[in-house]
Amino acid sequence: MSADLSPVAVIGAGAIGGSWGALALSRGLEVHVADPAPGAQDALRAAVADHLTELDCTSQPLERLHFHADPAAAATGAAFVIECGPERVKVKRELFAALDEVTDPGVVLASSSSGIGPSAFQDACRHPERVVVAHPFNPPHLVPLVEVVGGHLTSAQTVDTTMAAMRALGRSPVHVRAELPGHVVNRLQAALWREAYDLVRRGAISVADLDRAVASGPGLRWALLGPIATQHLSGGPDGLAHVLEHLGPPMVDWWADLGDPELTPELTMQLVSGVTEELGGREPEVRARRDRGLRELLTTKERLGLDTVGEETP
């Protein structure tokens, strides 16, 4: 099994697939993308061109982008396959069975699934050992994190090859060692969203002030190191041991008081109205500035050597 990626096949030309495709093109790879939806090719090329501009890619990579309506056609001859289809087990089982039929047994078949583990669909393949989840974070061409998750039938070699492939794409992969709904980071996000939604529901804070509180406070530190390392550094000479000794008991009390809201139509409307008021119809502008900020933040982290803190040696 090789970590050689070219040509890479991307199955699905939506937001995630287009972002993966642009990243691979920016790394000099030949890219074959498949999507049966009407108009998918034009939408893909427009999105990829925008992403390549964001990546400051000045060559002519679109010449290496090939579009197919049929997933099997895109995957035939591929050295690495990234599936970005719908988040439905039945669809993934059908896709992976088809991809398994047309690819060499040594080719990794990686799913971008945001919450489904590979055990749910890898047994549809004759070679389930090469099926893995490589879950990116949106947008994958900018955000370096990729969660690599093996299933019950995934080989250790497949996990190692996928980790190496993600590093070759300039990503920062983490190996998630258990199959869990939502993997790891989406579960962390869901935990924060649950309490955030409940705080808004009970009138403790507005949507805009909640976003500002996170983005102007803990979010700044988490972007640089992460929650546990941040706790450790806030504990003085004794680090995390001191924090847990002194703040651990009250934190347990806070856990007991955290909300467990129902996502009712009323709460949904409250949240949507709040963020609509917060952004005021400026979503495209804010998204563009956010993505510019992401690029500048990543450059700063690399310059300061914070991009590799805690990274496991390949």
PDB file of C-alpha atoms in Angstrom:
ATOM      1  CA  MET A   1       0.000   0.000   0.000  1.00  0.00           C
ATOM      2  CA  SER A   2       1.486   3.297  -1.160  1.00  0.00           C
ATOM      3  CA  ALA A   3       1.082   6.868   0.053  1.00  0.00           C
ATOM      4  CA  ASP A   4       1.450   8.054  -3.558  1.00  0.00           C
ATOM      5  CA  LEU A   5      -1.627  10.189  -4.212  1.00  0.00           C
ATOM      6  CA  SER A   6      -1.615  10.970  -7.911  1.00  0.00           C
ATOM      7  CA  PRO A   7      -4.033  10.685  -9.506  1.00  0.00           C
ATOM      8  CA  VAL A   8      -6.478  11.291  -6.684  1.00  0.00           C
ATOM      9  CA  ALA A   9     -10.211  10.679  -7.137  1.00  0.00           C
ATOM     10  CA  VAL A  10     -12.736  12.839  -5.292  1.00  0.00           C
ATOM     11  CA  ILE A  11     -16.258  11.445  -5.272  1.00  0.00           C
ATOM     12  CA  GLY A  12     -18.738  14.279  -4.806  1.00  0.00           C
ATOM     13  CA  ALA A  13     -18.299  17.840  -6.079  1.00  0.00           C
ATOM     14  CA  GLY A  14     -20.040  19.732  -3.281  1.00  0.00           C
ATOM     15  CA  ALA A  15     -18.431  22.130  -0.830  1.00  0.00           C
ATOM     16  CA  ILE A  16     -16.150  19.490   0.726  1.00  0.00           C
ATOM     17  CA  GLY A  17     -15.284  17.731  -2.533  1.00  0.00           C
ATOM     18  CA  GLY A  18     -14.438  20.972  -4.302  1.00  0.00           C
ATOM     19  CA  SER A  19     -12.252  22.039  -1.404  1.00  0.00           C
ATOM     20  CA  TRP A  20     -10.418  18.688  -1.341  1.00  0.00           C
ATOM     21  CA  GLY A  21      -9.957  18.941  -5.124  1.00  0.00           C
ATOM     22  CA  ALA A  22      -8.451  22.416  -4.908  1.00  0.00           C
ATOM     23  CA  LEU A  23      -6.069  21.325  -2.161  1.00  0.00           C
ATOM     24  CA  ALA A  24      -4.875  18.344  -4.212  1.00  0.00           C
ATOM     25  CA  LEU A  25      -4.413  20.507  -7.313  1.00  0.00           C
ATOM     26  CA  SER A  26      -2.405  23.034  -5.298  1.00  0.00           C
ATOM     27  CA  ARG A  27      -0.090  20.174  -4.330  1.00  0.00           C
ATOM     28  CA  GLY A  28       0.598  19.326  -7.969  1.00  0.00           C
ATOM     29  CA  LEU A  29      -1.658  16.267  -8.190  1.00  0.00           C
ATOM     30  CA  GLU A  30      -3.855  15.049 -11.018  1.00  0.00           C
ATOM     31  CA  VAL A  31      -7.457  15.166  -9.795  1.00  0.00           C
ATOM     32  CA  HIS A  32     -10.543  13.339 -11.043  1.00  0.00           C
ATOM     33  CA  VAL A  33     -13.861  14.477  -9.546  1.00  0.00           C
ATOM     34  CA  ALA A  34     -17.214  12.748  -9.980  1.00  0.00           C
ATOM     35  CA  ASP A  35     -20.716  14.053  -9.387  1.00  0.00           C
ATOM     36  CA  PRO A  36     -23.932  13.119 -11.239  1.00  0.00           C
ATOM     37  CA  ALA A  37     -25.799  16.315 -10.351  1.00  0.00           C
ATOM     38  CA  PRO A  38     -26.798  18.640 -13.211  1.00  0.00           C
ATOM     39  CA  GLY A  39     -24.509  21.651 -13.386  1.00  0.00           C
ATOM     40  CA  ALA A  40     -21.984  20.072 -11.041  1.00  0.00           C
ATOM     41  CA  GLN A  41     -19.043  20.525 -13.404  1.00  0.00           C
ATOM     42  CA  ASP A  42     -19.476  24.283 -13.839  1.00  0.00           C
ATOM     43  CA  ALA A  43     -20.071  24.790 -10.124  1.00  0.00           C
ATOM     44  CA  LEU A  44     -16.985  22.701  -9.299  1.00  0.00           C
ATOM     45  CA  ARG A  45     -14.682  24.610 -11.615  1.00  0.00           C
ATOM     46  CA  ALA A  46     -15.881  27.959 -10.282  1.00  0.00           C
ATOM     47  CA  ALA A  47     -15.411  26.865  -6.658  1.00  0.00           C
ATOM     48  CA  VAL A  48     -12.000  25.324  -7.300  1.00  0.00           C
ATOM     49  CA  ALA A  49     -10.807  28.459  -9.097  1.00  0.00           C
ATOM     50  CA  ASP A  50     -11.819  30.565  -6.085  1.00  0.00           C
ATOM     51  CA  HIS A  51     -10.094  28.181  -3.656  1.00  0.00           C
ATOM     52  CA  LEU A  52      -6.894  28.177  -5.709  1.00  0.00           C
ATOM     53  CA  THR A  53      -6.843  31.973  -5.571  1.00  0.00           C
ATOM     54  CA  GLU A  54      -7.118  31.745  -1.779  1.00  0.00           C
ATOM     55  CA  LEU A  55      -4.185  29.318  -1.791  1.00  0.00           C
ATOM     56  CA  ASP A  56      -2.101  31.723  -3.918  1.00  0.00           C
ATOM     57  CA  CYS A  57      -1.708  29.001  -6.531  1.00  0.00           C
ATOM     58  CA  THR A  58      -0.321  30.819  -9.573  1.00  0.00           C
ATOM     59  CA  SER A  59       0.260  27.841 -11.902  1.00  0.00           C
ATOM     60  CA  GLN A  60      -2.379  26.403 -14.249  1.00  0.00           C
ATOM     61  CA  PRO A  61      -3.719  23.576 -12.060  1.00  0.00           C
ATOM     62  CA  LEU A  62      -7.187  23.522 -13.644  1.00  0.00           C
ATOM     63  CA  GLU A  63      -5.575  21.669 -16.553  1.00  0.00           C
ATOM     64  CA  ARG A  64      -5.122  18.760 -14.116  1.00  0.00           C
ATOM     65  CA  LEU A  65      -8.783  18.754 -13.056  1.00  0.00           C
ATOM     66  CA  HIS A  66     -10.974  16.166 -14.777  1.00  0.00           C
ATOM     67  CA  PHE A  67     -14.718  15.805 -14.296  1.00  0.00           C
ATOM     68  CA  HIS A  68     -16.857  12.668 -14.533  1.00  0.00           C
ATOM     69  CA  ALA A  69     -20.541  12.020 -13.959  1.00  0.00           C
ATOM     70  CA  ASP A  70     -19.815   8.415 -12.921  1.00  0.00           C
ATOM     71  CA  PRO A  71     -17.873   7.725  -9.686  1.00  0.00           C
ATOM     72  CA  ALA A  72     -16.433   4.517 -11.109  1.00  0.00           C
ATOM     73  CA  ALA A  73     -14.960   6.423 -14.055  1.00  0.00           C
ATOM     74  CA  ALA A  74     -13.265   8.921 -11.730  1.00  0.00           C
ATOM     75  CA  ALA A  75     -11.873   6.184  -9.465  1.00  0.00           C
ATOM     76  CA  THR A  76     -10.525   3.917 -12.212  1.00  0.00           C
ATOM     77  CA  GLY A  77      -6.732   4.180 -12.104  1.00  0.00           C
ATOM     78  CA  ALA A  78      -6.732   6.369  -8.980  1.00  0.00           C
ATOM     79  CA  ALA A  79      -3.916   6.101  -6.450  1.00  0.00           C
ATOM     80  CA  PHE A  80      -6.069   7.473  -3.612  1.00  0.00           C
ATOM     81  CA  VAL A  81      -9.835   7.948  -3.334  1.00  0.00           C
ATOM     82  CA  ILE A  82     -11.685  10.493  -1.186  1.00  0.00           C
ATOM     83  CA  GLU A  83     -15.455  10.018  -0.935  1.00  0.00           C
ATOM     84  CA  CYS A  84     -17.568  13.117  -0.200  1.00  0.00           C
ATOM     85  CA  GLY A  85     -21.048  11.778  -0.842  1.00  0.00           C
ATOM     86  CA  PRO A  86     -24.243  12.194   1.189  1.00  0.00           C
ATOM     87  CA  GLU A  87     -24.144  11.396   4.903  1.00  0.00           C
ATOM     88  CA  ARG A  88     -26.338   8.313   4.524  1.00  0.00           C
ATOM     89  CA  VAL A  89     -25.134   4.784   5.232  1.00  0.00           C
ATOM     90  CA  LYS A  90     -27.084   3.210   2.363  1.00  0.00           C
ATOM     91  CA  VAL A  91     -25.547   5.609  -0.157  1.00  0.00           C
ATOM     92  CA  LYS A  92     -22.055   5.089   1.229  1.00  0.00           C
ATOM     93  CA  ARG A  93     -22.424   1.295   1.055  1.00  0.00           C
ATOM     94  CA  GLU A  94     -23.399   1.535  -2.597  1.00  0.00           C
ATOM     95  CA  LEU A  95     -20.607   3.981  -3.399  1.00  0.00           C
ATOM     96  CA  PHE A  96     -17.879   2.020  -1.654  1.00  0.00           C
ATOM     97  CA  ALA A  97     -18.943  -1.256  -3.241  1.00  0.00           C
ATOM     98  CA  ALA A  98     -18.647   0.408  -6.654  1.00  0.00           C
ATOM     99  CA  LEU A  99     -15.309   2.055  -5.812  1.00  0.00           C
ATOM    100  CA  ASP A 100     -13.971  -1.249  -4.491  1.00  0.00           C
ATOM    101  CA  GLU A 101     -14.770  -2.928  -7.814  1.00  0.00           C
ATOM    102  CA  VAL A 102     -12.753  -0.554 -10.014  1.00  0.00           C
ATOM    103  CA  THR A 103      -9.677   0.258  -7.885  1.00  0.00           C
ATOM    104  CA  ASP A 104      -6.549  -1.705  -7.171  1.00  0.00           C
ATOM    105  CA  PRO A 105      -6.772  -3.523  -3.794  1.00  0.00           C
ATOM    106  CA  GLY A 106      -3.835  -1.470  -2.491  1.00  0.00           C
ATOM    107  CA  VAL A 107      -5.605   1.857  -3.015  1.00  0.00           C
ATOM    108  CA  VAL A 108      -7.003   3.540   0.093  1.00  0.00           C
ATOM    109  CA  LEU A 109     -10.713   4.355  -0.020  1.00  0.00           C
ATOM    110  CA  ALA A 110     -11.220   7.258   2.405  1.00  0.00           C
ATOM    111  CA  SER A 111     -14.566   8.742   3.409  1.00  0.00           C
ATOM    112  CA  SER A 112     -15.011  12.364   4.447  1.00  0.00           C
ATOM    113  CA  SER A 113     -17.949  11.354   6.644  1.00  0.00           C
ATOM    114  CA  SER A 114     -18.479  13.805   9.490  1.00  0.00           C
ATOM    115  CA  GLY A 115     -19.977  11.282  11.865  1.00  0.00           C
ATOM    116  CA  ILE A 116     -20.327   7.777  10.419  1.00  0.00           C
ATOM    117  CA  GLY A 117     -17.596   5.245  11.181  1.00  0.00           C
ATOM    118  CA  PRO A 118     -16.201   3.015   8.420  1.00  0.00           C
ATOM    119  CA  SER A 119     -17.553  -0.169  10.039  1.00  0.00           C
ATOM    120  CA  ALA A 120     -21.012   0.900   8.849  1.00  0.00           C
ATOM    121  CA  PHE A 121     -20.128   0.528   5.169  1.00  0.00           C
ATOM    122  CA  GLN A 122     -16.725  -1.132   4.703  1.00  0.00           C
ATOM    123  CA  ASP A 123     -18.163  -4.661   4.696  1.00  0.00           C
ATOM    124  CA  ALA A 124     -19.837  -3.808   1.385  1.00  0.00           C
ATOM    125  CA  CYS A 125     -16.359  -4.089  -0.153  1.00  0.00           C
ATOM    126  CA  ARG A 126     -14.335  -7.148  -1.131  1.00  0.00           C
ATOM    127  CA  HIS A 127     -11.303  -5.410   0.393  1.00  0.00           C
ATOM    128  CA  PRO A 128     -12.687  -3.742   3.519  1.00  0.00           C
ATOM    129  CA  GLU A 129      -9.242  -3.479   5.080  1.00  0.00           C
ATOM    130  CA  ARG A 130      -8.413  -0.460   2.876  1.00  0.00           C
ATOM    131  CA  VAL A 131     -11.518   1.555   3.882  1.00  0.00           C
ATOM    132  CA  VAL A 132     -11.037   4.403   6.367  1.00  0.00           C
ATOM    133  CA  VAL A 133     -12.567   7.724   7.365  1.00  0.00           C
ATOM    134  CA  ALA A 134     -10.493  10.851   6.730  1.00  0.00           C
ATOM    135  CA  HIS A 135     -12.803  13.540   8.087  1.00  0.00           C
ATOM    136  CA  PRO A 136     -11.707  17.089   7.204  1.00  0.00           C
ATOM    137  CA  PHE A 137     -12.908  20.364   8.628  1.00  0.00           C
ATOM    138  CA  ASN A 138     -14.628  22.907   6.429  1.00  0.00           C
ATOM    139  CA  PRO A 139     -13.037  24.313   4.372  1.00  0.00           C
ATOM    140  CA  PRO A 140     -10.492  21.473   3.919  1.00  0.00           C
ATOM    141  CA  HIS A 141      -8.216  23.504   1.645  1.00  0.00           C
ATOM    142  CA  LEU A 142      -7.634  25.942   4.530  1.00  0.00           C
ATOM    143  CA  VAL A 143      -8.262  24.098   7.815  1.00  0.00           C
ATOM    144  CA  PRO A 144      -5.487  21.532   8.363  1.00  0.00           C
ATOM    145  CA  LEU A 145      -7.230  19.127  10.756  1.00  0.00           C
ATOM    146  CA  VAL A 146      -8.196  15.675   9.480  1.00  0.00           C
ATOM    147  CA  GLU A 147      -9.573  12.944  11.758  1.00  0.00           C
ATOM    148  CA  VAL A 148      -8.425   9.489  10.614  1.00  0.00           C
ATOM    149  CA  VAL A 149     -10.717   6.725  11.871  1.00  0.00           C
ATOM    150  CA  GLY A 150     -10.359   3.020  11.180  1.00  0.00           C
ATOM    151  CA  GLY A 151     -13.189   0.506  11.328  1.00  0.00           C
ATOM    152  CA  HIS A 152     -13.326  -3.028  12.685  1.00  0.00           C
ATOM    153  CA  LEU A 153     -11.897  -4.348   9.419  1.00  0.00           C
ATOM    154  CA  THR A 154      -9.448  -1.511   8.642  1.00  0.00           C
ATOM    155  CA  SER A 155      -5.801  -2.533   8.631  1.00  0.00           C
ATOM    156  CA  ALA A 156      -3.146  -0.678  10.612  1.00  0.00           C
ATOM    157  CA  GLN A 157      -1.308  -0.175   7.321  1.00  0.00           C
ATOM    158  CA  THR A 158      -4.302   1.671   5.890  1.00  0.00           C
ATOM    159  CA  VAL A 159      -4.371   4.026   8.870  1.00  0.00           C
ATOM    160  CA  ASP A 160      -0.624   4.664   8.581  1.00  0.00           C
ATOM    161  CA  THR A 161      -0.867   5.249   4.829  1.00  0.00           C
ATOM    162  CA  THR A 162      -3.774   7.649   5.268  1.00  0.00           C
ATOM    163  CA  MET A 163      -1.944   9.602   7.976  1.00  0.00           C
ATOM    164  CA  ALA A 164       1.061   9.889   5.641  1.00  0.00           C
ATOM    165  CA  ALA A 165      -1.158  10.916   2.730  1.00  0.00           C
ATOM    166  CA  MET A 166      -2.794  13.663   4.775  1.00  0.00           C
ATOM    167  CA  ARG A 167       0.621  14.994   5.809  1.00  0.00           C
ATOM    168  CA  ALA A 168       1.666  14.963   2.144  1.00  0.00           C
ATOM    169  CA  LEU A 169      -1.367  17.174   1.460  1.00  0.00           C
ATOM    170  CA  GLY A 170      -0.160  19.565   4.146  1.00  0.00           C
ATOM    171  CA  ARG A 171      -2.847  18.536   6.622  1.00  0.00           C
ATOM    172  CA  SER A 172      -2.492  17.892  10.358  1.00  0.00           C
ATOM    173  CA  PRO A 173      -4.055  14.440  10.887  1.00  0.00           C
ATOM    174  CA  VAL A 174      -5.056  12.948  14.220  1.00  0.00           C
ATOM    175  CA  HIS A 175      -5.712   9.255  14.715  1.00  0.00           C
ATOM    176  CA  VAL A 176      -9.083   8.690  16.380  1.00  0.00           C
ATOM    177  CA  ARG A 177      -8.730   5.311  18.040  1.00  0.00           C
ATOM    178  CA  ALA A 178     -12.424   4.523  18.563  1.00  0.00           C
ATOM    179  CA  GLU A 179     -15.471   4.668  16.324  1.00  0.00           C
ATOM    180  CA  LEU A 180     -17.911   7.139  17.864  1.00  0.00           C
ATOM    181  CA  PRO A 181     -20.885   8.995  16.388  1.00  0.00           C
ATOM    182  CA  GLY A 182     -19.434  12.331  15.292  1.00  0.00           C
ATOM    183  CA  HIS A 183     -15.851  11.074  15.797  1.00  0.00           C
ATOM    184  CA  VAL A 184     -14.082  13.345  18.352  1.00  0.00           C
ATOM    185  CA  VAL A 185     -14.076  16.990  17.332  1.00  0.00           C
ATOM    186  CA  ASN A 186     -17.700  17.132  16.230  1.00  0.00           C
ATOM    187  CA  ARG A 187     -18.602  15.712  19.635  1.00  0.00           C
ATOM    188  CA  LEU A 188     -16.620  18.501  21.288  1.00  0.00           C
ATOM    189  CA  GLN A 189     -18.377  21.049  19.106  1.00  0.00           C
ATOM    190  CA  ALA A 190     -21.754  19.478  19.871  1.00  0.00           C
ATOM    191  CA  ALA A 191     -21.055  19.753  23.608  1.00  0.00           C
ATOM    192  CA  LEU A 192     -20.320  23.477  23.268  1.00  0.00           C
ATOM    193  CA  TRP A 193     -23.309  24.054  20.982  1.00  0.00           C
ATOM    194  CA  ARG A 194     -25.620  22.282  23.426  1.00  0.00           C
ATOM    195  CA  GLU A 195     -24.724  24.638  26.255  1.00  0.00           C
ATOM    196  CA  ALA A 196     -24.603  27.661  23.935  1.00  0.00           C
ATOM    197  CA  TYR A 197     -28.110  26.940  22.645  1.00  0.00           C
ATOM    198  CA  ASP A 198     -29.392  26.463  26.183  1.00  0.00           C
ATOM    199  CA  LEU A 199     -27.866  29.730  27.386  1.00  0.00           C
ATOM    200  CA  VAL A 200     -29.591  31.539  24.534  1.00  0.00           C
ATOM    201  CA  ARG A 201     -32.839  29.668  25.234  1.00  0.00           C
ATOM    202  CA  ARG A 202     -32.918  30.712  28.865  1.00  0.00           C
ATOM    203  CA  GLY A 203     -32.122  34.338  27.991  1.00  0.00           C
ATOM    204  CA  ALA A 204     -28.736  34.392  29.694  1.00  0.00           C
ATOM    205  CA  ILE A 205     -27.038  35.927  26.642  1.00  0.00           C
ATOM    206  CA  SER A 206     -27.804  36.948  23.074  1.00  0.00           C
ATOM    207  CA  VAL A 207     -26.501  35.026  20.066  1.00  0.00           C
ATOM    208  CA  ALA A 208     -24.231  37.914  19.098  1.00  0.00           C
ATOM    209  CA  ASP A 209     -22.778  38.310  22.597  1.00  0.00           C
ATOM    210  CA  LEU A 210     -22.259  34.551  22.921  1.00  0.00           C
ATOM    211  CA  ASP A 211     -20.316  34.459  19.646  1.00  0.00           C
ATOM    212  CA  ARG A 212     -18.285  37.467  20.744  1.00  0.00           C
ATOM    213  CA  ALA A 213     -17.562  35.895  24.132  1.00  0.00           C
ATOM    214  CA  VAL A 214     -16.152  32.717  22.622  1.00  0.00           C
ATOM    215  CA  ALA A 215     -14.305  34.377  19.723  1.00  0.00           C
ATOM    216  CA  SER A 216     -12.783  37.107  21.913  1.00  0.00           C
ATOM    217  CA  GLY A 217     -11.880  34.845  24.826  1.00  0.00           C
ATOM    218  CA  PRO A 218     -11.282  31.102  24.940  1.00  0.00           C
ATOM    219  CA  GLY A 219     -11.533  30.703  21.178  1.00  0.00           C
ATOM    220  CA  LEU A 220      -8.386  32.787  20.709  1.00  0.00           C
ATOM    221  CA  ARG A 221      -6.391  30.492  22.999  1.00  0.00           C
ATOM    222  CA  TRP A 222      -7.922  27.263  21.689  1.00  0.00           C
ATOM    223  CA  ALA A 223      -6.922  28.218  18.146  1.00  0.00           C
ATOM    224  CA  LEU A 224      -3.293  28.300  19.241  1.00  0.00           C
ATOM    225  CA  LEU A 225      -2.970  25.302  21.563  1.00  0.00           C
ATOM    226  CA  GLY A 226      -6.213  23.581  22.470  1.00  0.00           C
ATOM    227  CA  PRO A 227      -8.277  23.321  25.674  1.00  0.00           C
ATOM    228  CA  ILE A 228      -6.183  21.001  27.844  1.00  0.00           C
ATOM    229  CA  ALA A 229      -2.794  22.554  27.052  1.00  0.00           C
ATOM    230  CA  THR A 230      -4.396  25.968  27.657  1.00  0.00           C
ATOM    231  CA  GLN A 231      -5.614  24.830  31.074  1.00  0.00           C
ATOM    232  CA  HIS A 232      -2.157  23.509  31.882  1.00  0.00           C
ATOM    233  CA  LEU A 233      -0.456  26.799  31.008  1.00  0.00           C
ATOM    234  CA  SER A 234      -2.921  28.748  33.149  1.00  0.00           C
ATOM    235  CA  GLY A 235      -1.978  26.775  36.275  1.00  0.00           C
ATOM    236  CA  GLY A 236       1.367  28.339  37.054  1.00  0.00           C
ATOM    237  CA  PRO A 237       4.369  26.155  37.989  1.00  0.00           C
ATOM    238  CA  ASP A 238       2.204  23.143  38.833  1.00  0.00           C
ATOM    239  CA  GLY A 239       0.164  23.452  35.662  1.00  0.00           C
ATOM    240  CA  LEU A 240      -2.867  21.250  35.155  1.00  0.00           C
ATOM    241  CA  ALA A 241      -2.451  19.551  38.531  1.00  0.00           C
ATOM    242  CA  HIS A 242      -2.978  22.909  40.243  1.00  0.00           C
ATOM    243  CA  VAL A 243      -5.946  23.812  38.013  1.00  0.00           C
ATOM    244  CA  LEU A 244      -7.721  20.527  38.670  1.00  0.00           C
ATOM    245  CA  GLU A 245      -7.048  20.711  42.402  1.00  0.00           C
ATOM    246  CA  HIS A 246      -8.446  24.216  42.794  1.00  0.00           C
ATOM    247  CA  LEU A 247     -10.969  24.549  39.949  1.00  0.00           C
ATOM    248  CA  GLY A 248     -11.871  20.902  39.472  1.00  0.00           C
ATOM    249  CA  PRO A 249     -14.545  20.718  42.210  1.00  0.00           C
ATOM    250  CA  PRO A 250     -16.430  23.851  41.059  1.00  0.00           C
ATOM    251  CA  MET A 251     -16.139  22.632  37.462  1.00  0.00           C
ATOM    252  CA  VAL A 252     -17.904  19.410  38.492  1.00  0.00           C
ATOM    253  CA  ASP A 253     -20.680  21.571  39.944  1.00  0.00           C
ATOM    254  CA  TRP A 254     -20.883  23.454  36.625  1.00  0.00           C
ATOM    255  CA  TRP A 255     -21.179  20.136  34.756  1.00  0.00           C
ATOM    256  CA  ALA A 256     -24.177  19.245  36.893  1.00  0.00           C
ATOM    257  CA  ASP A 257     -25.834  22.556  35.989  1.00  0.00           C
ATOM    258  CA  LEU A 258     -25.251  22.383  32.222  1.00  0.00           C
ATOM    259  CA  GLY A 259     -28.365  22.469  30.080  1.00  0.00           C
ATOM    260  CA  ASP A 260     -29.939  19.702  28.047  1.00  0.00           C
ATOM    261  CA  PRO A 261     -32.145  21.656  25.632  1.00  0.00           C
ATOM    262  CA  GLU A 262     -34.600  20.291  23.112  1.00  0.00           C
ATOM    263  CA  LEU A 263     -34.102  21.674  19.613  1.00  0.00           C
ATOM    264  CA  THR A 264     -37.689  22.877  19.364  1.00  0.00           C
ATOM    265  CA  PRO A 265     -39.017  25.018  16.499  1.00  0.00           C
ATOM    266  CA  GLU A 266     -39.075  27.930  18.932  1.00  0.00           C
ATOM    267  CA  LEU A 267     -35.426  27.528  19.889  1.00  0.00           C
ATOM    268  CA  THR A 268     -34.467  27.042  16.248  1.00  0.00           C
ATOM    269  CA  MET A 269     -36.197  30.307  15.353  1.00  0.00           C
ATOM    270  CA  GLN A 270     -34.532  32.076  18.273  1.00  0.00           C
ATOM    271  CA  LEU A 271     -31.067  30.936  17.140  1.00  0.00           C
ATOM    272  CA  VAL A 272     -31.625  31.670  13.456  1.00  0.00           C
ATOM    273  CA  SER A 273     -33.076  35.103  14.192  1.00  0.00           C
ATOM    274  CA  GLY A 274     -30.158  35.875  16.478  1.00  0.00           C
ATOM    275  CA  VAL A 275     -27.418  34.999  14.010  1.00  0.00           C
ATOM    276  CA  THR A 276     -29.291  36.675  11.157  1.00  0.00           C
ATOM    277  CA  GLU A 277     -29.378  39.879  13.176  1.00  0.00           C
ATOM    278  CA  GLU A 278     -25.730  39.414  14.157  1.00  0.00           C
ATOM    279  CA  LEU A 279     -24.437  39.111  10.588  1.00  0.00           C
ATOM    280  CA  GLY A 280     -26.977  41.460   9.017  1.00  0.00           C
ATOM    281  CA  GLY A 281     -26.886  39.908   5.552  1.00  0.00           C
ATOM    282  CA  ARG A 282     -23.094  40.219   5.328  1.00  0.00           C
ATOM    283  CA  GLU A 283     -22.438  36.458   5.213  1.00  0.00           C
ATOM    284  CA  PRO A 284     -20.309  36.437   2.008  1.00  0.00           C
ATOM    285  CA  GLU A 285     -18.205  39.341   3.239  1.00  0.00           C
ATOM    286  CA  VAL A 286     -17.763  37.848   6.713  1.00  0.00           C
ATOM    287  CA  ARG A 287     -16.927  34.423   5.273  1.00  0.00           C
ATOM    288  CA  ALA A 288     -14.262  35.946   3.013  1.00  0.00           C
ATOM    289  CA  ARG A 289     -12.716  37.863   5.918  1.00  0.00           C
ATOM    290  CA  ARG A 290     -12.881  34.750   8.105  1.00  0.00           C
ATOM    291  CA  ASP A 291     -11.034  32.709   5.485  1.00  0.00           C
ATOM    292  CA  ARG A 292      -8.395  35.423   5.135  1.00  0.00           C
ATOM    293  CA  GLY A 293      -8.064  35.371   8.912  1.00  0.00           C
ATOM    294  CA  LEU A 294      -7.648  31.599   8.847  1.00  0.00           C
ATOM    295  CA  ARG A 295      -4.781  31.892   6.374  1.00  0.00           C
ATOM    296  CA  GLU A 296      -3.074  34.592   8.409  1.00  0.00           C
ATOM    297  CA  LEU A 297      -3.556  32.664  11.650  1.00  0.00           C
ATOM    298  CA  LEU A 298      -2.068  29.515  10.152  1.00  0.00           C
ATOM    299  CA  THR A 299       0.929  31.513   8.903  1.00  0.00           C
ATOM    300  CA  THR A 300       1.418  32.993  12.377  1.00  0.00           C
ATOM    301  CA  LYS A 301       1.184  29.579  14.048  1.00  0.00           C
ATOM    302  CA  GLU A 302       3.775  28.181  11.657  1.00  0.00           C
ATOM    303  CA  ARG A 303       6.103  31.150  12.208  1.00  0.00           C
ATOM    304  CA  LEU A 304       5.872  30.719  15.988  1.00  0.00           C
ATOM    305  CA  GLY A 305       6.227  26.925  15.864  1.00  0.00           C
ATOM    306  CA  LEU A 306       2.769  26.432  17.368  1.00  0.00           C
ATOM    307  CA  ASP A 307       1.523  24.344  14.443  1.00  0.00           C
ATOM    308  CA  THR A 308       3.471  21.280  15.537  1.00  0.00           C
ATOM    309  CA  VAL A 309       2.993  21.345  19.336  1.00  0.00           C
ATOM    310  CA  GLY A 310       1.794  17.920  20.408  1.00  0.00           C
ATOM    311  CA  GLU A 311       2.117  16.457  16.934  1.00  0.00           C
ATOM    312  CA  GLU A 312       3.056  12.796  16.902  1.00  0.00           C
ATOM    313  CA  THR A 313       6.199  11.822  15.022  1.00  0.00           C
ATOM    314  CA  PRO A 314       5.291  10.024  11.781  1.00  0.00           C
TER     315      PRO A 314
END
